[in-house]
Coordinates of C-alpha atoms and ligand atoms in Angstrom, one line a residue:
X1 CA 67.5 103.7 51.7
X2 CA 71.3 104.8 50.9
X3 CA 73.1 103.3 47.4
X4 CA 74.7 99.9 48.1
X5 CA 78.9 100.7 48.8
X6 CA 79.8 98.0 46.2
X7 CA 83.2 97.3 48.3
X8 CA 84.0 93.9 46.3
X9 CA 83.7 92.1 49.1
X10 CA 83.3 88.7 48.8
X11 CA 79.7 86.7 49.3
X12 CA 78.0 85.8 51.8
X13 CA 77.4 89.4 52.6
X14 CA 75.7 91.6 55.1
X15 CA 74.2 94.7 54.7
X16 CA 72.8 96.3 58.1
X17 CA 71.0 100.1 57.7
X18 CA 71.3 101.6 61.4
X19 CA 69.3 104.8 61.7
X20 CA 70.3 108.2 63.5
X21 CA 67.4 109.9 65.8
X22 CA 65.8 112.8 66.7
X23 CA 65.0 113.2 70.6
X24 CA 61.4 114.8 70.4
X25 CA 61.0 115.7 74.4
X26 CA 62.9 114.5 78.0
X27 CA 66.4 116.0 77.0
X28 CA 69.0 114.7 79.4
X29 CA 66.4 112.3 81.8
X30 CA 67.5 109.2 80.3
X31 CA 70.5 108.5 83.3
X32 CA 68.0 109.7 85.6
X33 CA 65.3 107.0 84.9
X34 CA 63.0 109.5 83.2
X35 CA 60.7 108.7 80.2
X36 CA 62.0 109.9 76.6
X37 CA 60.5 110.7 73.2
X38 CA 62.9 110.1 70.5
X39 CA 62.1 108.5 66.4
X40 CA 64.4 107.0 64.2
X41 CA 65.0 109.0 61.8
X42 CA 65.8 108.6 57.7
X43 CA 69.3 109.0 58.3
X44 CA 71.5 105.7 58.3
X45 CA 74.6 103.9 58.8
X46 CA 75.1 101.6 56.1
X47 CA 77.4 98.6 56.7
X48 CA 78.8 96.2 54.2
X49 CA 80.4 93.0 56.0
X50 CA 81.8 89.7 55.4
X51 CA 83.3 86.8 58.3
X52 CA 86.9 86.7 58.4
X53 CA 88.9 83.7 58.1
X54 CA 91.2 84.7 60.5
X55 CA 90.2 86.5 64.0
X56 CA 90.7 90.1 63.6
X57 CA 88.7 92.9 62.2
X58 CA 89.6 95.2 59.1
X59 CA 87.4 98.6 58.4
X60 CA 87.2 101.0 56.5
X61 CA 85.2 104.1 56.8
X62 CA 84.7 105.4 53.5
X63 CA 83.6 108.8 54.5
X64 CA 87.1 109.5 56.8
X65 CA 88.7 107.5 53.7
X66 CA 90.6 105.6 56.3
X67 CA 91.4 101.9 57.1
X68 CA 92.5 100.2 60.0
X69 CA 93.0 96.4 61.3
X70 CA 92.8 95.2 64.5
X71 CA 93.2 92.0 66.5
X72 CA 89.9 90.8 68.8
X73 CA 92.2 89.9 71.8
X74 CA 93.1 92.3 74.3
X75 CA 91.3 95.8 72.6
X76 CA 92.6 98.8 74.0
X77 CA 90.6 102.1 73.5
X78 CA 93.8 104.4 73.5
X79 CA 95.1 102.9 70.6
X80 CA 92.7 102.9 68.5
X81 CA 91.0 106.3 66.2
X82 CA 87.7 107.4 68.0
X83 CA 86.0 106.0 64.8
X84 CA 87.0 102.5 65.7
X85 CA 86.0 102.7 69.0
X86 CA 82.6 102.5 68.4
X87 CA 82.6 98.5 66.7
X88 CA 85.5 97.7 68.9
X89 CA 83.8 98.8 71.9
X90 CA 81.2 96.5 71.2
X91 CA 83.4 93.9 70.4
X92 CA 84.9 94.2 73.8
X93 CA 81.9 94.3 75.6
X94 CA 80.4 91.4 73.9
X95 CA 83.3 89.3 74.8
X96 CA 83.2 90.7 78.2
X97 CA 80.1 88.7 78.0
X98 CA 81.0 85.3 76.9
X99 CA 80.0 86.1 73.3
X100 CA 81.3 84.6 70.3
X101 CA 82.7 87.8 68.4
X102 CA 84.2 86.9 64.5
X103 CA 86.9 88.5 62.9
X104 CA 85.2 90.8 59.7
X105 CA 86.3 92.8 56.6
X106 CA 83.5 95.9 57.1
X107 CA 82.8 99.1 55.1
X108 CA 80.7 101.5 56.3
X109 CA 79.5 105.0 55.3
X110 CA 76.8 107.3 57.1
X111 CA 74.0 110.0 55.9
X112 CA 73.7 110.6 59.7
X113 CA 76.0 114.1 60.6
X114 CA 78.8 113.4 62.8
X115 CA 78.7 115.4 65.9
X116 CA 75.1 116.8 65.2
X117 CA 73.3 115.5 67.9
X118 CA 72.0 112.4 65.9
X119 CA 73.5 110.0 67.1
X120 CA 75.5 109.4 64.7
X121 CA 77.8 107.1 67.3
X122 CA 75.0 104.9 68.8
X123 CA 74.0 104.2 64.8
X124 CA 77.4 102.9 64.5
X125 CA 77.5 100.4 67.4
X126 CA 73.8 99.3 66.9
X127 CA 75.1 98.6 62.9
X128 CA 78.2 96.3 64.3
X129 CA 76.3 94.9 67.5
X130 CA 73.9 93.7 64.9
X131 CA 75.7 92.5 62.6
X132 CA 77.2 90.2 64.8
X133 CA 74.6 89.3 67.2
X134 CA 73.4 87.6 63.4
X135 CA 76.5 86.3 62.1
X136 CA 77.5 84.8 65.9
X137 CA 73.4 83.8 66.9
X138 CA 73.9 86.1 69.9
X139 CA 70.4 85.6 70.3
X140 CA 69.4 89.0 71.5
X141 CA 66.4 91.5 71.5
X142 CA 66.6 94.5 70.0
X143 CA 66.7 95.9 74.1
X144 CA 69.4 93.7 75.0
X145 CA 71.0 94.9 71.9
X146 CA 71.4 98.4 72.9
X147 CA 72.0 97.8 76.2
X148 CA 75.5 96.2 75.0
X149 CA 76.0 98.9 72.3
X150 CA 75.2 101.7 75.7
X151 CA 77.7 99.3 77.5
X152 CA 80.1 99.4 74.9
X153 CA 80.1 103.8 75.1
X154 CA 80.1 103.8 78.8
X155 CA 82.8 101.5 79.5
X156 CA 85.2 101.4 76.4
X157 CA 84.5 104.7 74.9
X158 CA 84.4 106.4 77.9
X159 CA 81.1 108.3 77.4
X160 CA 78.6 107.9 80.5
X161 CA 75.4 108.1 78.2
X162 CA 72.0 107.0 78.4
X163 CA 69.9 104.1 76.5
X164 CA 68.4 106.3 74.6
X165 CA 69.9 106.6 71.3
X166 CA 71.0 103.0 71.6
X167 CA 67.2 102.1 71.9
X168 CA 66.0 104.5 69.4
X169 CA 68.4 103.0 66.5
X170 CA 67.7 99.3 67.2
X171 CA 64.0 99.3 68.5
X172 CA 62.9 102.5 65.9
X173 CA 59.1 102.2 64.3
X174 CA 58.0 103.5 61.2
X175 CA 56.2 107.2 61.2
X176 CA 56.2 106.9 64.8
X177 CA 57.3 108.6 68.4
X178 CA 59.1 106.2 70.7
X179 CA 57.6 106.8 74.3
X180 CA 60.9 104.6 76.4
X181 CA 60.6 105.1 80.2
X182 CA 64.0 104.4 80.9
X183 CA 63.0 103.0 84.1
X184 CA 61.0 99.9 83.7
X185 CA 62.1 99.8 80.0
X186 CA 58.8 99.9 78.4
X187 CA 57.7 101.7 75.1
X188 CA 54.9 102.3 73.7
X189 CA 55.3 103.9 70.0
X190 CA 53.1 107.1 69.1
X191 CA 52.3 108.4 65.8
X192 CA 52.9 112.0 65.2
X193 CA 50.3 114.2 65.4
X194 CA 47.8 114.5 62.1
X195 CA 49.2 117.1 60.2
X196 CA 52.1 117.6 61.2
X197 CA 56.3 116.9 60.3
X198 CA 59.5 116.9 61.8
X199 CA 62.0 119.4 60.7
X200 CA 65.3 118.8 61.3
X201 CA 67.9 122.0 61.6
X202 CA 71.8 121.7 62.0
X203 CA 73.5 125.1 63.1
X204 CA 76.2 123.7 61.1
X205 CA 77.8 124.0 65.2
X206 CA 80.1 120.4 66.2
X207 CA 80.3 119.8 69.6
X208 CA 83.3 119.5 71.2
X209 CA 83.4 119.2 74.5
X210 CA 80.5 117.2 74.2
X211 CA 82.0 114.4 76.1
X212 CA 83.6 116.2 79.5
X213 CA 80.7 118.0 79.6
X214 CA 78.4 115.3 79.2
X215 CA 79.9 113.6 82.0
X216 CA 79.9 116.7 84.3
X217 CA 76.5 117.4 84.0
X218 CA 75.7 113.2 85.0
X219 CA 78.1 113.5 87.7
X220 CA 75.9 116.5 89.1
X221 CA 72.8 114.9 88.7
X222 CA 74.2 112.1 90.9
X223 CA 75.2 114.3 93.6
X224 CA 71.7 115.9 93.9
X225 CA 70.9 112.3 94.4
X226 CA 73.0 111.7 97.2
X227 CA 72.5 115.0 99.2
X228 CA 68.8 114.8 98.4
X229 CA 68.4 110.9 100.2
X230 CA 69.7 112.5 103.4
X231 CA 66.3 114.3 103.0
X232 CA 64.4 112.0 100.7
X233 CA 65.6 108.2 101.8
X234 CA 63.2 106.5 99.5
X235 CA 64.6 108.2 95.9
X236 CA 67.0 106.4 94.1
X237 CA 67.0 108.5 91.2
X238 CA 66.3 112.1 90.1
X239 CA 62.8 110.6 88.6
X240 CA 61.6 110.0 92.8
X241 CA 61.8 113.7 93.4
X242 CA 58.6 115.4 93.2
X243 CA 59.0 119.0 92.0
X244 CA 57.4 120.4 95.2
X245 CA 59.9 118.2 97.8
X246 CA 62.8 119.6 95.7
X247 CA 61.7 122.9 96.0
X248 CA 62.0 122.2 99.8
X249 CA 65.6 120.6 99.9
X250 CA 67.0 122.1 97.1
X251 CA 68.9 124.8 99.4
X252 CA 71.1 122.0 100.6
X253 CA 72.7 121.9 97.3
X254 CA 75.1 124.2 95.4
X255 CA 73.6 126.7 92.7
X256 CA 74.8 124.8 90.0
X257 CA 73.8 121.5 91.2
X258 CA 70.2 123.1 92.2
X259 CA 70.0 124.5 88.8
X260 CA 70.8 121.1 86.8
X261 CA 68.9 119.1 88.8
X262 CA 65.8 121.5 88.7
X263 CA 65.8 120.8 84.9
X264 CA 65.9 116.6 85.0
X265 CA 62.6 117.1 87.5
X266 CA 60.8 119.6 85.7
X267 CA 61.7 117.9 82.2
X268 CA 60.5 114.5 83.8
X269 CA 57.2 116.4 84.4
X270 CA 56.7 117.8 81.3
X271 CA 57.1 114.2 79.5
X272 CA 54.6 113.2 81.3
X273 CA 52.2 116.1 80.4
X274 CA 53.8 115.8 76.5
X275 CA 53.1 112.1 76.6
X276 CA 49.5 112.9 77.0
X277 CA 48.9 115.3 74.5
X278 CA 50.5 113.3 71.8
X279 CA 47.6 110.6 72.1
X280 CA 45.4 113.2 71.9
X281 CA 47.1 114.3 68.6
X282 CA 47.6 118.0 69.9
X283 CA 50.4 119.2 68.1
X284 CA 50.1 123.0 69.1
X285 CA 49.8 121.8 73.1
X286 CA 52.8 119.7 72.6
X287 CA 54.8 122.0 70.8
X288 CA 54.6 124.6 73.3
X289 CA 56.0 121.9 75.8
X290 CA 58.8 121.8 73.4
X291 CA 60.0 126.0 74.0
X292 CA 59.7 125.5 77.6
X293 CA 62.3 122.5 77.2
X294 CA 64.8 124.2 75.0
X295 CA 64.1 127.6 77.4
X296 CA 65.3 125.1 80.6
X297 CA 67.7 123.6 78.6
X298 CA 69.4 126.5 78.0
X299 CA 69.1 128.4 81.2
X300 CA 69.2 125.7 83.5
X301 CA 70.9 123.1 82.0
X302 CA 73.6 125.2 80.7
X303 CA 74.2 122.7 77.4
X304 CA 72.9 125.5 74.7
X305 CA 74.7 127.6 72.0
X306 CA 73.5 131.2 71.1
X307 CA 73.0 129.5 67.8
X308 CA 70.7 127.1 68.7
X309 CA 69.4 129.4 70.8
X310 CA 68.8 131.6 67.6
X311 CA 67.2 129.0 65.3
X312 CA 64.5 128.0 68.1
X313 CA 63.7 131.9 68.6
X314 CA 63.6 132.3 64.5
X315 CA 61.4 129.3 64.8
X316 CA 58.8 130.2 67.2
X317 CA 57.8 133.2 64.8
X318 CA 57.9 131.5 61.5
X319 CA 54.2 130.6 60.6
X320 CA 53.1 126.9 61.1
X321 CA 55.8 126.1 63.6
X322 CA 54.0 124.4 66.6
X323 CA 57.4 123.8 68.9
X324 CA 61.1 123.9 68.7
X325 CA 64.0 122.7 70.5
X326 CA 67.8 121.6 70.9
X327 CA 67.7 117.8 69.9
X328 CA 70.1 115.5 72.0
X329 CA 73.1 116.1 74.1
X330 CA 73.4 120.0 73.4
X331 CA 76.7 122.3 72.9
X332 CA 76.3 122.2 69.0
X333 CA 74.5 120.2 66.6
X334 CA 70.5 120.8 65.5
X335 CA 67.1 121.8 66.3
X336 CA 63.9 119.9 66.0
X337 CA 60.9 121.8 64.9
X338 CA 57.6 120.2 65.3
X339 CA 55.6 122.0 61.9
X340 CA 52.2 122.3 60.3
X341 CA 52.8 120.2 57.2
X342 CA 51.5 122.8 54.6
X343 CA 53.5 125.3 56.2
X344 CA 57.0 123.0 55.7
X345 CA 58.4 124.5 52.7
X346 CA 58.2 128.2 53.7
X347 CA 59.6 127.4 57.1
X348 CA 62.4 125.6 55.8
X349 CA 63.5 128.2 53.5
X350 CA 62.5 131.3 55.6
X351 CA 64.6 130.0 58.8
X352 CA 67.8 129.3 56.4
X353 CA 67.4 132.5 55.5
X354 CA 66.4 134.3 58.6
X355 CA 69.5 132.4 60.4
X356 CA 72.2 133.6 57.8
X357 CA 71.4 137.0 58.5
X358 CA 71.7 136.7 62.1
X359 CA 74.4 134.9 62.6
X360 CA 76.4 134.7 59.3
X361 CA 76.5 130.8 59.4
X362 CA 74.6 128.4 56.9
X363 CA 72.3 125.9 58.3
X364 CA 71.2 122.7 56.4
X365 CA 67.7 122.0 56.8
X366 CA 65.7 119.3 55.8
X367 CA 62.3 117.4 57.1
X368 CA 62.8 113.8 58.1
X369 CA 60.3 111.1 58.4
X370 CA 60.5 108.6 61.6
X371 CA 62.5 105.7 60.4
X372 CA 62.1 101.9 61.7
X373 CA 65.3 100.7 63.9
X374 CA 68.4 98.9 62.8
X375 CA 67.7 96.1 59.3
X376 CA 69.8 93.7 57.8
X377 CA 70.1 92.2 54.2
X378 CA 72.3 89.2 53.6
X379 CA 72.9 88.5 50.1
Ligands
LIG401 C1 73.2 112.0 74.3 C2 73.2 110.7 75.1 C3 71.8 110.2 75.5 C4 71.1 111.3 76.2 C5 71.2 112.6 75.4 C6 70.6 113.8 76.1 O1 72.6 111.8 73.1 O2 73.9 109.7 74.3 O3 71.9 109.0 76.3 O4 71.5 111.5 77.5 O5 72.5 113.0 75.1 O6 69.2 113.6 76.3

């Protein structure tokens, strides 16, 4: 847990932790129905928050040291900072909805990077869609919950994003793996296998572009769709196509269409072997599952960084490491290494090391333990 942001606000008020997460396996599946792995991880969002008298919404965000006020009716995206989307966003949506959405004075600080992958901006909308799904008695699961915080991203902040950081912030579970088949929206949580932690590394990279990008490569997968159901009538999404039927079809699409799609199906595949050997506790069969991600990430997918790129490879020789990869969207951000417990130390401080003298950058490393999903104290 963080230290309290004593704002002197006034009581009754509510303190909501919303956690970042690490994606584990199934990297860019989760718009194309696949099955994910992501944790919750020790990282949070603290908010502090009281009801307003009066309908609007004042926030600070103590890290940016800025402040801004806004009224609930008619929220516009363009004029607000892109920090403020996030809670307005879900705001929006939420009245969109037919919800109840009060006016609140709101700190808020974060341990969780921005722009590392974590999900830094899902922990911010899970924190504000909780908050007021409590002080309005929305009455919603913790699924519903990040279905209107995804909303919120895909229609007001303008990023076309899965559920899956949504759903690992709000439905999180102590020391465990969240198996989410974005599909039928079952999960099943999975413990870690015996022996082994979750090392976290952040090429000290931001993305960018992040969001175009992100877009692009959804846009493509949606293509692949449509030429492929001339073919395939019975798909409807990228997670119908057997690898073998796209190997047959795939011609009909462009190279870089063929290569993006190729990734989602093979990905889908190797959740599905992952998922196995995680209830059978085999870290070192998992892990390997882990390079051949981050190796199709990078050449097919086209969303790595030679930095990245170099921590994995520094990785996979380090002693104790079982698997590496990119964690979440790609084009910056950090690694997750899958590592033998007694080996954590020496890892840590020998990839620092190692990945200074190859690329003349600092990375921050640390080992993170999987965290339980969004929590709320009122006082
Ligand atoms: C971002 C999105 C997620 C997911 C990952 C890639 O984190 O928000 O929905 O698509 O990228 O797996």
């Amino acid at each position: 847990m963080i230290d309290p942001i004593s704002p002197h606000l006034p009581a009754p008020q509510f303190d909501v932790y919303a956690p970042g997460r690490v994606n584990l396996l199934g990297e860019h599946v989760d718009y194309n129905d696949g099955i994910v792995l992501p944790a919750a991880i020790d990282r949070y969002v603290h908010l502090q928050a009281v009801e307003n008298s009066i309908p609007g919404v004042e926030l600070t965000a103590l890290d940016l040291g800025e402040h801004i006020s806004f009224d609930l009716e008619n929220l516009q995206a363009d004029s607000l900072p892109e920090w403020a989307r996030y809670p307005a966003g879900v705001a929006w949506v939420a009245q969109q909805r037919g919800l109840t959405v009060s006016g609140i004075r709101a700190v808020f600080t974060s341990t969780v990077p921005i722009g590392a992958g974590l999900s830094s901006s899902a922990a911010v909308e899970v924190a504000f869609g909780a908050l007021w799904n409590e002080l309005n008695g929305w009455g919603l699961t913790r699924l519903e919950l990040a279905r209107l915080c995804q909303q919120a991203e895909n229609q007001f902040v303008g990023v076309n994003c899965g559920l899956m950081d949504q759903f690992a912030s709000a439905c999180g579970v102590k020391d465990h793996a969240l198996m989410f088949d974005t599909r039928s929206l079952e999960f099943e949580p999975v413990p870690l296998p015996p022996g082994t932690v979750l090392v976290i590394a952040d090429s000290g990279v931001r993305r960018t572009l992040a969001g175009s990008a992100y877009n692009q490569r959804r846009a493509d997968c949606e293509e692949a769709v449509r030429i492929l159901r001339k073919y395939l009538p019975a798909i409807t999404s990228l997670r119908d196509v057997h690898v073998e039927d796209f190997n047959q079809w795939a011609i009909h699409l462009s190279e870089r269409v063929q290569r993006h799609a190729r990734h989602v199906i093979e990905e889908i595949a190797r959740v599905q072997k992952a998922v196995h050997w995680l209830k059978q506790g085999d870290g070192a069969a998992f892990g390997q599952l882990m390079y051949e991600g981050h190796a199709s990430l990078r050449d097919l997918y086209e969303v790595s960084i030679p930095e990245l790129d170099a921590l994995v490879e520094i990785a996979s020789h380090l002693p104790g490491c079982l698997g590496a990869r990119l964690t979440g969207a790609g084009f910056g951000g950090c690694t997750v290494n899958l590592v033998q417990e007694d080996a954590a130390d020496t890892f840590v401080q020998s990839l620092a090391q190692e990945y200074t003298q190859r690329t003349g950058k600092s990375a921050e490393i640390y080992l993170c333990r999987a965290s339980a999903g969004v929590f709320i104290h009122k006082e």
